[in-house]
Coordinates of C-alpha atoms and ligand atoms in Angstrom, one line a residue:
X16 CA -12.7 -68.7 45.8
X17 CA -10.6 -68.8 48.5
X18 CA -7.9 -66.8 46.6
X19 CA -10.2 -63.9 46.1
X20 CA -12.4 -64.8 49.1
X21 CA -16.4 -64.5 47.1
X22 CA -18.4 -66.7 45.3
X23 CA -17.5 -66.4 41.3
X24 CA -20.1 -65.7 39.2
X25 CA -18.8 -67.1 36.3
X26 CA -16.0 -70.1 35.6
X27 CA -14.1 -71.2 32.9
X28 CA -12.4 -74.5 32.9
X29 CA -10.4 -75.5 30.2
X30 CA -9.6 -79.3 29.2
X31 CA -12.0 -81.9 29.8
X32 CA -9.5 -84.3 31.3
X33 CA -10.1 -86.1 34.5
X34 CA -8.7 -82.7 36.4
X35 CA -11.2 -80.5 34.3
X36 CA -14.5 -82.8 33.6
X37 CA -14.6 -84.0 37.6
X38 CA -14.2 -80.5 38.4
X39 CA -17.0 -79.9 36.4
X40 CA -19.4 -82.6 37.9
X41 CA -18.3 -81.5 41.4
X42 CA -18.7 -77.3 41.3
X43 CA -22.3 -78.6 39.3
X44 CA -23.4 -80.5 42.4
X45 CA -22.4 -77.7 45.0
X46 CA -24.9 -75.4 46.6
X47 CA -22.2 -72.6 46.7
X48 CA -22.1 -72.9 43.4
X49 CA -25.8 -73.0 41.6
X50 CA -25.8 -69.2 40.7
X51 CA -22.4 -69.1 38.7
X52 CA -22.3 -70.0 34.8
X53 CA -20.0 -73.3 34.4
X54 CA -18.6 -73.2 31.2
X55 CA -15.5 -75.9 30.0
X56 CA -13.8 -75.6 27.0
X57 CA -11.9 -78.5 24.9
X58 CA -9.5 -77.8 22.1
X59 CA -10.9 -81.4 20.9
X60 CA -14.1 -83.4 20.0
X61 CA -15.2 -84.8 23.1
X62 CA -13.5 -87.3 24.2
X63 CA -9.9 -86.0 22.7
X64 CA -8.7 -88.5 21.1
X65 CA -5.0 -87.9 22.2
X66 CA -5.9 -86.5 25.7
X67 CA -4.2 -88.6 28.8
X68 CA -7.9 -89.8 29.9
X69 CA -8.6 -91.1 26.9
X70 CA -7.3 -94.8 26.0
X71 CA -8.4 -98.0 26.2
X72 CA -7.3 -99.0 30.1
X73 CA -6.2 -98.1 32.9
X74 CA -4.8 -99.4 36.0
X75 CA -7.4 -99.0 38.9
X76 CA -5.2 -99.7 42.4
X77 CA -4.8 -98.9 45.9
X78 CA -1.2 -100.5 45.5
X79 CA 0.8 -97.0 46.3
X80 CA 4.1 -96.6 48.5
X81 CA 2.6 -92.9 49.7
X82 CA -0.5 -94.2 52.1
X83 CA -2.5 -90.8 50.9
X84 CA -3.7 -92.0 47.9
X85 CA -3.5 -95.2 49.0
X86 CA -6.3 -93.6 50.9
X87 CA -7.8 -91.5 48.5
X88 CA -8.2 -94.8 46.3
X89 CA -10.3 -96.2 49.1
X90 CA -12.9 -93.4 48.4
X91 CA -12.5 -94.2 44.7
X92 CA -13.1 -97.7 44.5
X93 CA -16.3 -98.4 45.8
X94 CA -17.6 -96.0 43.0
X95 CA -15.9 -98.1 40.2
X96 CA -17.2 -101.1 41.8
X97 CA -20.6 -99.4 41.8
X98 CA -21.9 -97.1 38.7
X99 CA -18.8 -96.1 37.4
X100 CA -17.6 -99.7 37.0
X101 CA -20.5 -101.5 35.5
X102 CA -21.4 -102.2 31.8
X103 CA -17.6 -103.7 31.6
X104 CA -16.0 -100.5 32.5
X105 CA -14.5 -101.5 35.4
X106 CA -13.1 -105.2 35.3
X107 CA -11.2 -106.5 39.1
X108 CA -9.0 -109.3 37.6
X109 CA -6.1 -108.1 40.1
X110 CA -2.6 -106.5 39.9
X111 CA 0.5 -108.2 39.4
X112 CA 3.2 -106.0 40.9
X113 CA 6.9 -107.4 40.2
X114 CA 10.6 -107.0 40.4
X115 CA 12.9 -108.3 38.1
X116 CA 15.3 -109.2 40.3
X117 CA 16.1 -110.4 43.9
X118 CA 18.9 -108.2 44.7
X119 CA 17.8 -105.1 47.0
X120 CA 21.0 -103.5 46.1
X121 CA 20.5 -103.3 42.9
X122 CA 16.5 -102.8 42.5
X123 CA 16.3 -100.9 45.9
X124 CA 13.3 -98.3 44.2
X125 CA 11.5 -100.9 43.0
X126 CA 11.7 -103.4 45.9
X127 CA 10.9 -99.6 48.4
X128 CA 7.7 -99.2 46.5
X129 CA 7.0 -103.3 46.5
X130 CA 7.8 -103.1 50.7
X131 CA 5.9 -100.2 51.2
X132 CA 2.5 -100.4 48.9
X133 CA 2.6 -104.2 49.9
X134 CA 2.2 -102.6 53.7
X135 CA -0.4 -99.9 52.8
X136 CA -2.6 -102.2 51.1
X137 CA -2.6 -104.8 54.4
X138 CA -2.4 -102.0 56.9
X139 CA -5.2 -99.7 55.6
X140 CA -7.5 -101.9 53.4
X141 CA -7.2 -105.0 56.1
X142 CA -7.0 -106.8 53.0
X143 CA -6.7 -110.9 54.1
X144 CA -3.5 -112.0 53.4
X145 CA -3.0 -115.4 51.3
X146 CA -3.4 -117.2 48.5
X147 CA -6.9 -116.9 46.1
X148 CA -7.2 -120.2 46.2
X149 CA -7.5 -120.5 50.0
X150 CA -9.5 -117.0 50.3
X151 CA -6.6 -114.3 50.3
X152 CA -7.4 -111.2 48.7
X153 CA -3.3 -110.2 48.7
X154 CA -0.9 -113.0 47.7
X155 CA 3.3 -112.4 48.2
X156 CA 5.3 -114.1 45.5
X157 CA 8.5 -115.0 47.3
X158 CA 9.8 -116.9 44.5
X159 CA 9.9 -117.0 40.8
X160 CA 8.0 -119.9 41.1
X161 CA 5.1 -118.1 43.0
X162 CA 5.0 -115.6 40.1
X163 CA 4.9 -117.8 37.6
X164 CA 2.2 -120.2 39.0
X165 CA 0.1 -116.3 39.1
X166 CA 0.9 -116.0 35.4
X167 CA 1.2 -119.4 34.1
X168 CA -1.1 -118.4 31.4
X169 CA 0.9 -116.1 29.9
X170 CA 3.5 -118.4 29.8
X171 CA 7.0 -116.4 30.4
X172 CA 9.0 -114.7 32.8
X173 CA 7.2 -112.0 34.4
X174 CA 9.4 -111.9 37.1
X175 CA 11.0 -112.8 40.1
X176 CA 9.3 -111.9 43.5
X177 CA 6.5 -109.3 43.7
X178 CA 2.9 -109.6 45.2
X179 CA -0.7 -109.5 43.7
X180 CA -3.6 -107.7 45.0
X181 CA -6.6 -109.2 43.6
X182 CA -8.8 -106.2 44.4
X183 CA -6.8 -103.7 42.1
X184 CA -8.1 -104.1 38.4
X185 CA -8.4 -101.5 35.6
X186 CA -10.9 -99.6 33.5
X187 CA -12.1 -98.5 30.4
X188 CA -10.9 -95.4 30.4
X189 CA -12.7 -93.4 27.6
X190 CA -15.6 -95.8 28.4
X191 CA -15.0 -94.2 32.3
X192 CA -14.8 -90.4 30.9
X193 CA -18.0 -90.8 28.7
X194 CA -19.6 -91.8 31.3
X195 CA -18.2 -88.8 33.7
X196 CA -19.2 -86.5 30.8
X197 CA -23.1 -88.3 30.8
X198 CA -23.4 -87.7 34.9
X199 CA -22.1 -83.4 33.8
X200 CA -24.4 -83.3 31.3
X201 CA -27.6 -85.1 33.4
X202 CA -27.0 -82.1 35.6
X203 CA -27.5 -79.7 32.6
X204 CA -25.4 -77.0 34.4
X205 CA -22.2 -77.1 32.3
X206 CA -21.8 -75.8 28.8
X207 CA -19.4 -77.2 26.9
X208 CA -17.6 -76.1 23.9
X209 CA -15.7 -77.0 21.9
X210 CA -12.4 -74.6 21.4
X211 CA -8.8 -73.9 21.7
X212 CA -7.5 -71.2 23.9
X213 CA -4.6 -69.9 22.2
X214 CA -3.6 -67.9 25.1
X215 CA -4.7 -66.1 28.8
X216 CA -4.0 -62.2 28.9
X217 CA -2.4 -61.8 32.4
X218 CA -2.8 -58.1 34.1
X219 CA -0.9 -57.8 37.4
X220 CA -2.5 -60.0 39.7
X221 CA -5.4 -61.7 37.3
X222 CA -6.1 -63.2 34.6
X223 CA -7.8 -60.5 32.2
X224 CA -9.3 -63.0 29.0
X225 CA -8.5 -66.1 27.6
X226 CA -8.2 -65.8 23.6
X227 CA -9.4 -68.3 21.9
X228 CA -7.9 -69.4 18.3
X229 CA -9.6 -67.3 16.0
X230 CA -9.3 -64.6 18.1
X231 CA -12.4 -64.2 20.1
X232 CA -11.8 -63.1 23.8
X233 CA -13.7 -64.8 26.7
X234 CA -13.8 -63.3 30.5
X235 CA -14.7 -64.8 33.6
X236 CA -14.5 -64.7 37.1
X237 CA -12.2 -67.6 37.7
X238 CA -10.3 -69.9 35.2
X239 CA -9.6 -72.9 36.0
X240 CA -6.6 -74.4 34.1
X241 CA -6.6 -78.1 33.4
X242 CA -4.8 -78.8 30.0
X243 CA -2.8 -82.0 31.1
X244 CA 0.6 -82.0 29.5
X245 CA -0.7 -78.7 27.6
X246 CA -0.2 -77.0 30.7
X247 CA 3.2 -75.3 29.5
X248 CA 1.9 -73.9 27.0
X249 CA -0.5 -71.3 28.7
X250 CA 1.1 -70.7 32.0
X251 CA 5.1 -70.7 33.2
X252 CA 5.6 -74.3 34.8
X253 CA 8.8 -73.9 34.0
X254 CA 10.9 -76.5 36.8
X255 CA 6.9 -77.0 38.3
X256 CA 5.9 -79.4 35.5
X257 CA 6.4 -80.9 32.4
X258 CA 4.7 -83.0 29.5
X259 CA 6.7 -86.0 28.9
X260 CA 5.7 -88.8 26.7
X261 CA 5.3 -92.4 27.1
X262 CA 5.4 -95.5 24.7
X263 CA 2.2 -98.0 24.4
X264 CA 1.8 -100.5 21.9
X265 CA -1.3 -102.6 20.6
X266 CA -1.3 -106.1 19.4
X267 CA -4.4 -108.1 18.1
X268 CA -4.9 -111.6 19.6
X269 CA -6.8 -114.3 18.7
X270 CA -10.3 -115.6 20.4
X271 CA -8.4 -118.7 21.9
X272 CA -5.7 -116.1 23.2
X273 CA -8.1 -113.2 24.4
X274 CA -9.7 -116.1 26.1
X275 CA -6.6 -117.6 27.7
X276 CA -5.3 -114.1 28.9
X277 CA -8.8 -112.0 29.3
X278 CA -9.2 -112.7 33.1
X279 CA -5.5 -112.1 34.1
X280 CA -4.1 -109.8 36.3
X281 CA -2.4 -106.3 35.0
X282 CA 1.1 -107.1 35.1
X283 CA 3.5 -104.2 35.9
X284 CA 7.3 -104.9 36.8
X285 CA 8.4 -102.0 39.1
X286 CA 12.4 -103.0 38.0
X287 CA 11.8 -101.5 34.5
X288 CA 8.0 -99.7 34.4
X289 CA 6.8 -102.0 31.5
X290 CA 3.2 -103.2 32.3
X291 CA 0.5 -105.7 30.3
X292 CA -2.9 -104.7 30.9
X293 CA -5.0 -107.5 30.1
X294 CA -6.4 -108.1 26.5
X295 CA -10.7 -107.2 25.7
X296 CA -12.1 -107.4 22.1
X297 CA -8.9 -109.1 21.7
X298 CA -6.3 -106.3 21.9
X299 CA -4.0 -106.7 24.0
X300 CA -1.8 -103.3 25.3
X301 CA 1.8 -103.0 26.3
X302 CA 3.1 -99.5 27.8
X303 CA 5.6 -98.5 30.1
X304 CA 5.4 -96.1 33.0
X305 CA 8.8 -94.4 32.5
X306 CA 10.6 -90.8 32.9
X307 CA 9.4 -90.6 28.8
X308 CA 10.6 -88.3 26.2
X309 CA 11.3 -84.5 26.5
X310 CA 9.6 -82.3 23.7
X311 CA 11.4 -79.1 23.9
X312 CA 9.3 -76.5 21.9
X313 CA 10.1 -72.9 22.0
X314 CA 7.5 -70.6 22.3
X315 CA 6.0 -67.1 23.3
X316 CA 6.3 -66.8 27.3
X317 CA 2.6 -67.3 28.1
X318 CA 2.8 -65.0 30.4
X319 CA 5.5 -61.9 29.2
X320 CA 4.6 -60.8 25.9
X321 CA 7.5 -59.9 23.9
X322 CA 9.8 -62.8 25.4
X323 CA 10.7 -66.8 24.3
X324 CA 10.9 -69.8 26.6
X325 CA 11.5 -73.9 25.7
X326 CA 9.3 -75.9 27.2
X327 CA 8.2 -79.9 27.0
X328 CA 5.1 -79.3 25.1
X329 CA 3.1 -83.0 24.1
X330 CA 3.6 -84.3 20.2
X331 CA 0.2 -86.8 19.3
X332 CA -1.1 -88.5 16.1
X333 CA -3.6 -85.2 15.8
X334 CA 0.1 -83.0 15.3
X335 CA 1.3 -85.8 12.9
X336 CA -1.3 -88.5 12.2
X337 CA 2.4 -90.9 11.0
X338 CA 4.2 -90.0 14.3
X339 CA 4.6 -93.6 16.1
X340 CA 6.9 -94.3 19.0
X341 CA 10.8 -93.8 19.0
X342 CA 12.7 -97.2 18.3
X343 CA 14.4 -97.7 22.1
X344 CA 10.6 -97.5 22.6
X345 CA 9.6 -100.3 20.7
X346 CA 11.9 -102.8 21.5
X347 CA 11.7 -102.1 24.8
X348 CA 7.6 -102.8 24.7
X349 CA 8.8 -105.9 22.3
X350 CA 11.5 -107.4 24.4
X351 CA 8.9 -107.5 27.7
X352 CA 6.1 -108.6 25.8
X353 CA 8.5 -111.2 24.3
X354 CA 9.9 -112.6 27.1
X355 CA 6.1 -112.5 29.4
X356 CA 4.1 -113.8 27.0
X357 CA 6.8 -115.8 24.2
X358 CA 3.8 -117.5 21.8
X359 CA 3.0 -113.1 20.8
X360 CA 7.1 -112.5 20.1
X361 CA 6.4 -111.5 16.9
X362 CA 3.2 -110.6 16.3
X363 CA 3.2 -107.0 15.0
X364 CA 1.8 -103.8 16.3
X365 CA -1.2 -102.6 15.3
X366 CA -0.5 -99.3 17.0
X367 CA 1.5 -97.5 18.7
X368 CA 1.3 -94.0 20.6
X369 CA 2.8 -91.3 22.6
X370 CA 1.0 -90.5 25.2
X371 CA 1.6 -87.7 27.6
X372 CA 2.3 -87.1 31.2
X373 CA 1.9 -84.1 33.3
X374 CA 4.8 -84.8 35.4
X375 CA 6.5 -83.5 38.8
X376 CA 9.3 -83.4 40.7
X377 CA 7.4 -85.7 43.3
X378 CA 4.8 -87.2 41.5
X379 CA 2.3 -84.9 43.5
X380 CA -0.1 -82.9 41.7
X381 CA -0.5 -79.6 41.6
X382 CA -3.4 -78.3 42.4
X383 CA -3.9 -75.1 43.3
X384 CA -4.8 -71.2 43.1
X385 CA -1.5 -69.8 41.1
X386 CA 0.1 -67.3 43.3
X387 CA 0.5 -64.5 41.6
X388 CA -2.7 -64.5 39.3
X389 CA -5.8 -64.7 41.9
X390 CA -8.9 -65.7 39.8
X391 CA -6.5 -68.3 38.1
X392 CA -6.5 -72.0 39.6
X393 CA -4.6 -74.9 38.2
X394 CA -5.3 -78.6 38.4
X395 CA -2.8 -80.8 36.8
X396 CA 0.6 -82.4 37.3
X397 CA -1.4 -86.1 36.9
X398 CA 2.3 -87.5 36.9
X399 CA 1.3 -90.8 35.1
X400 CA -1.5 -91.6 38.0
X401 CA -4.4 -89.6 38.3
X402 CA -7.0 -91.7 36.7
X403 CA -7.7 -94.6 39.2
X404 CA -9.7 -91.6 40.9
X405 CA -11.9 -90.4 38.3
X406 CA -14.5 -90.2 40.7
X407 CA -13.8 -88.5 43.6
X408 CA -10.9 -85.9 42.5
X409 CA -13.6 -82.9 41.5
X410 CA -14.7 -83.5 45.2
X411 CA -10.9 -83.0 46.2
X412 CA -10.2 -80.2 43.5
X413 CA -13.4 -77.9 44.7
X414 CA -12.7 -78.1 48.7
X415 CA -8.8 -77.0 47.9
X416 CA -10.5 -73.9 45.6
X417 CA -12.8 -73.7 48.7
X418 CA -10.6 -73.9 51.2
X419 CA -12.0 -77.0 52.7
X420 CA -10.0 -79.3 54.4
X421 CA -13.0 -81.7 55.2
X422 CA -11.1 -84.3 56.9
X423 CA -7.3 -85.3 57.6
X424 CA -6.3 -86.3 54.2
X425 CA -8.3 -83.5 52.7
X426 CA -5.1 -81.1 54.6
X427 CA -2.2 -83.7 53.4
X428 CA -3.5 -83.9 50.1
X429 CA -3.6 -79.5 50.4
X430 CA 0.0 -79.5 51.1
X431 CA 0.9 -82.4 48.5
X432 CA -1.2 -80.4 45.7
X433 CA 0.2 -76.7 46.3
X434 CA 2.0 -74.1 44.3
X435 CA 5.7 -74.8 45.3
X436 CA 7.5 -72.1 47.0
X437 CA 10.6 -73.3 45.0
X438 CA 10.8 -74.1 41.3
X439 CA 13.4 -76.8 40.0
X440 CA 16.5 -75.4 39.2
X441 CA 16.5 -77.2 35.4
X442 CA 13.7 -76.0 33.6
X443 CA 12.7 -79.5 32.5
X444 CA 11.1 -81.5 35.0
X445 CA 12.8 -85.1 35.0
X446 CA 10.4 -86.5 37.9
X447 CA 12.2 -88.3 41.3
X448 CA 9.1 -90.4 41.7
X449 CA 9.5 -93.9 40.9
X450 CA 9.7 -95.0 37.0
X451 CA 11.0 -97.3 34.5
X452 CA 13.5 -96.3 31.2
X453 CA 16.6 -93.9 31.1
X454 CA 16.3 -90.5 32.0
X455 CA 16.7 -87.6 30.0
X456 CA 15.6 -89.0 26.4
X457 CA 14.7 -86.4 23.9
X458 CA 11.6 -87.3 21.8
X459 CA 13.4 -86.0 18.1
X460 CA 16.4 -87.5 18.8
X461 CA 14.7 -91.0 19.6
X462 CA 12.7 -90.5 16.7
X463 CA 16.0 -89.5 14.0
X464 CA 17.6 -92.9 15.0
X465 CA 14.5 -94.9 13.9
X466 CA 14.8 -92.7 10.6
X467 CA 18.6 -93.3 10.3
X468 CA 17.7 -97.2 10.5
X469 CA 15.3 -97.1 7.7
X470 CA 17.5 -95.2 5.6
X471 CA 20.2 -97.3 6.3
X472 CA 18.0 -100.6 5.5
X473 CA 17.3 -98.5 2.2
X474 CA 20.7 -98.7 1.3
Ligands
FAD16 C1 0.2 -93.9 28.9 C2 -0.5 -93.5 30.1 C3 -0.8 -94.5 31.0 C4 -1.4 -94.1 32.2 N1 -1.8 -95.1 33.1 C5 -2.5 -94.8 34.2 C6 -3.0 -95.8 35.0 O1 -2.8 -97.0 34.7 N2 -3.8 -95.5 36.1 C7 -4.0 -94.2 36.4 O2 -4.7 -93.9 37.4 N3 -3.5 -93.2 35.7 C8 -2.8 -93.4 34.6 N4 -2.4 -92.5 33.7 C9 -2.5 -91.1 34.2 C10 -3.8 -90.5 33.9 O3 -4.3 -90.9 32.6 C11 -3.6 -88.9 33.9 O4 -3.0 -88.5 35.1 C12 -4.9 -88.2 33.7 O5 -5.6 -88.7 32.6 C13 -4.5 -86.7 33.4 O6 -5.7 -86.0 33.2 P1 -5.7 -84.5 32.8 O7 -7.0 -84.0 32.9 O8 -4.6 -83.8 33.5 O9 -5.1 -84.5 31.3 P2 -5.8 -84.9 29.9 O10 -6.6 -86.1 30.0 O11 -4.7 -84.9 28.9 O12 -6.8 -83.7 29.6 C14 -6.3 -82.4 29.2 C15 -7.3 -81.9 28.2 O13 -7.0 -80.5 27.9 C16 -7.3 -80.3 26.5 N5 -6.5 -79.1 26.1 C17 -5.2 -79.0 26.1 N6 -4.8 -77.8 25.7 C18 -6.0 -77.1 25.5 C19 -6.3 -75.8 25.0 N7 -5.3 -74.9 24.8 N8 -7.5 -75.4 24.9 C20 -8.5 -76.3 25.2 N9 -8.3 -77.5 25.6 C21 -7.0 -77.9 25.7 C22 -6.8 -81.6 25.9 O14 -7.3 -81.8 24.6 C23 -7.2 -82.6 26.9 O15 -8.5 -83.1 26.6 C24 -1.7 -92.8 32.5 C25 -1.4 -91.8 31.6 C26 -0.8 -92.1 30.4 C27 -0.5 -91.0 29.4

């Protein structure tokens, strides 16, 4: 809107993401909005099975080092402690943040972000410093001794210094999205469909159609793009953003064990981005929040017919229903859940996936009208953290198409969100914000060594 300055009279989002199903439920609810046709397309069943949204936690935490969305999670929470949270989706059993060591030299990211989200969440929240036991809500671990009294029942080493916030938890998160998609669909203002676009048809400064697989041609007033990790596929994000994936692995537990571990903390070591979100129904989930695998895929330039780029374009079980996660990958999920929680060593994988990030150079998203094509808006660039604020980030997404900076953090999140006036010079975004794992893996190159061991065990 505020690209082409009127009202439109029709949208089209595409993905049904957090970014596209919250914009959804927020343009439904707005007054400017109530004579334009909503309609949101998903390449996927609803909920996609392989989407970023879709899994069976998520972190839920104020705990950042930037004191925006330290902020922005302050709007967020009281919903998942309210409506969003209840029948189970929501669980506050805490968050165990941790480093692995207790040299700043040589863990200086990870003991920034400890330092600095450790401040946010005592500055801005006023959360009561001190131990649960005697009534704090935010307990320092000094020692390894302190962290291991917080995780005694897991019965490892989960690390050496750290702090726990025992007003961060985590969600269901396709238990959270079904219930965004019930509040869209009790407003009975958004038709959803089900279909792929296969492409957008750019004139010189719009975007003319979006063709569908199949072939059938849709127009509207404004697109809104919010494919995740898809992203690259339909627009040039080339150095902007890129889908990379990330390892998780599911165990089953036992009664006596889903008991014993069910009302811990999430555990997630900031030295190496390996995290253990607590066990329901007796699965318990190990991931790590790392720069992830590169998929370069060449493909038509979305965007100049006739020409070829390679972009990082997301590989799931729906592509190849026997693709599991590259070897470095797995032992890396093994060796942390070994040495956190020893008596589960060897207790094999019932699953595994790669799931995939929309990442940037900061870890900001983008969100924004693109800007070159002005009835095209993008909301994406989720950079591993976009969940947590399920909520509130259609409210966020419709003021920046609005031009509404409602309040302070609305204009700081503005210039977070936008269209960069510079692209990264490598076309493959590695990300600078804070992760765990090497940078620069390539996802086929992980997988070939995991086929070169079998074949070599074969022989
Ligand atoms: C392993 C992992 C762990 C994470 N942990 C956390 C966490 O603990 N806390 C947190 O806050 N956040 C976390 N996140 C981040 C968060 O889940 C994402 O930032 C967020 O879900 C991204 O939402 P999205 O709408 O951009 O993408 P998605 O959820 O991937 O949605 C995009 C949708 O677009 C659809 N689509 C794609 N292409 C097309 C097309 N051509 N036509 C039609 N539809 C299409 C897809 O099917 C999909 O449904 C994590 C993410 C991952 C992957």
């Amino acid at each position: 809107m505020a690209a082409t300055g009127t009202i439109p009279s029709s949208i089209l989002i595409v993905g049904s993401g957090v970014f596209g199903l919250s914009t959804a439920y927020a343009l439904a609810q707005r007054d400017a909005f109530k004579n334009s046709t909503i309609t949101l397309l998903e390449r996927l069943d609803f909920p996609a099975p392989d989407a970023a949204s879709i899994d069976s936690s998520r972190i839920i935490r104020p705990d950042y080092a930037d004191p925006a969305y330290a902020a922005l999670m302050s709007e967020a929470h009281p919903h998942w402690r309210g409506g969003f949270g209840a029948e189970e989706r929501y669980t506050e059993a805490g968050l165990c943040l941790v480093q692995d060591s207790t040299d700043d030299s040589v863990d200086d990211a990870a003991h920034y972000y400890l330092v600095k989200a450790l401040e946010n969440v005592k500055s801005r929240l006023g959360l009561k410093v001190g131990r649960r036991d005697e009534g704090g809500q935010v307990e320092p671990m000094e020692t390894p001794e302190d962290v291991a009294r917080v995780t005694a029942s897991m019965g490892g080493d989960c690390g050496r210094r750290g702090y726990v916030n025992w007003t961060s938890g985590w969600a269901d998160a396709e238990a959270g999205m079904r219930y965004m998609r019930q509040l869209v669909d009790g407003i009975g203002r958004v038709k959803f469909r089900t279909a792929e676009v296969a492409r957008l048809h750019y004139g010189t400064d719009r975007v003319e159609d979006v063709e569908l697989v199949g072939g059938e041609r849709l127009s509207s007033d404004l697109v809104v793009l919010a494919t995740g990790a898809w992203m690259p596929k339909l627009v040039d994000l080339r150095g902007i953003a890129s889908a990379t994936g990330q390892v998780l692995a599911y165990i089953d537990i036992t009664q006596e064990e889903q008991d014993r571990l069910g009302g811990n903390p999430t555990l997630l070591c900031e030295t190496n981005g390996m995290f253990i979100i607590p066990p329901r129904n007796r699965v318990l989930k190990v991931a790590r929040h790392g720069y992830g695998y590169a998929n370069p895929t060449t493909i038509p330039h979305p965007e100049r017919p006739g020409e070829t780029i390679t972009v990082s374009l997301p590989r799931t079980k729906h592509d190849d229903p026997n693709l599991n996660i590259a070897p470095e990958g797995d032992q890396a999920c093994r060796e942390y859940l070994a040495k956190c929680i020893p008596s589960l060593a060897t207790r094999p994988w019932t699953h595994t996936r790669i799931c995939w990030y929309s990442d940037t150079p900061t870890g900001d998203w983008l969100i924004s009208y693109h800007p070159t094509y002005r009835n095209l808006f993008v909301a994406t660039g989720g950079s591993g953290h976009a969940y947590k604020f399920l909520p509130v980030i259609g409210e966020r997404i419709v003021d920046v198409m609005t031009g509404e900076e409602r309040d302070e953090l609305g204009a700081e999140l503005v210039k977070k969100w936008k269209w960069p006036a510079q692209r990264k010079e490598e076309d493959h975004v590695w990300t600078d914000d804070w992760r765990g794992g090497v940078k620069g893996m390539i996802l086929d190159e992980e997988l070939a060594k995991g086929e070169i061991g079998a074949l070599r065990s074969r022989l």
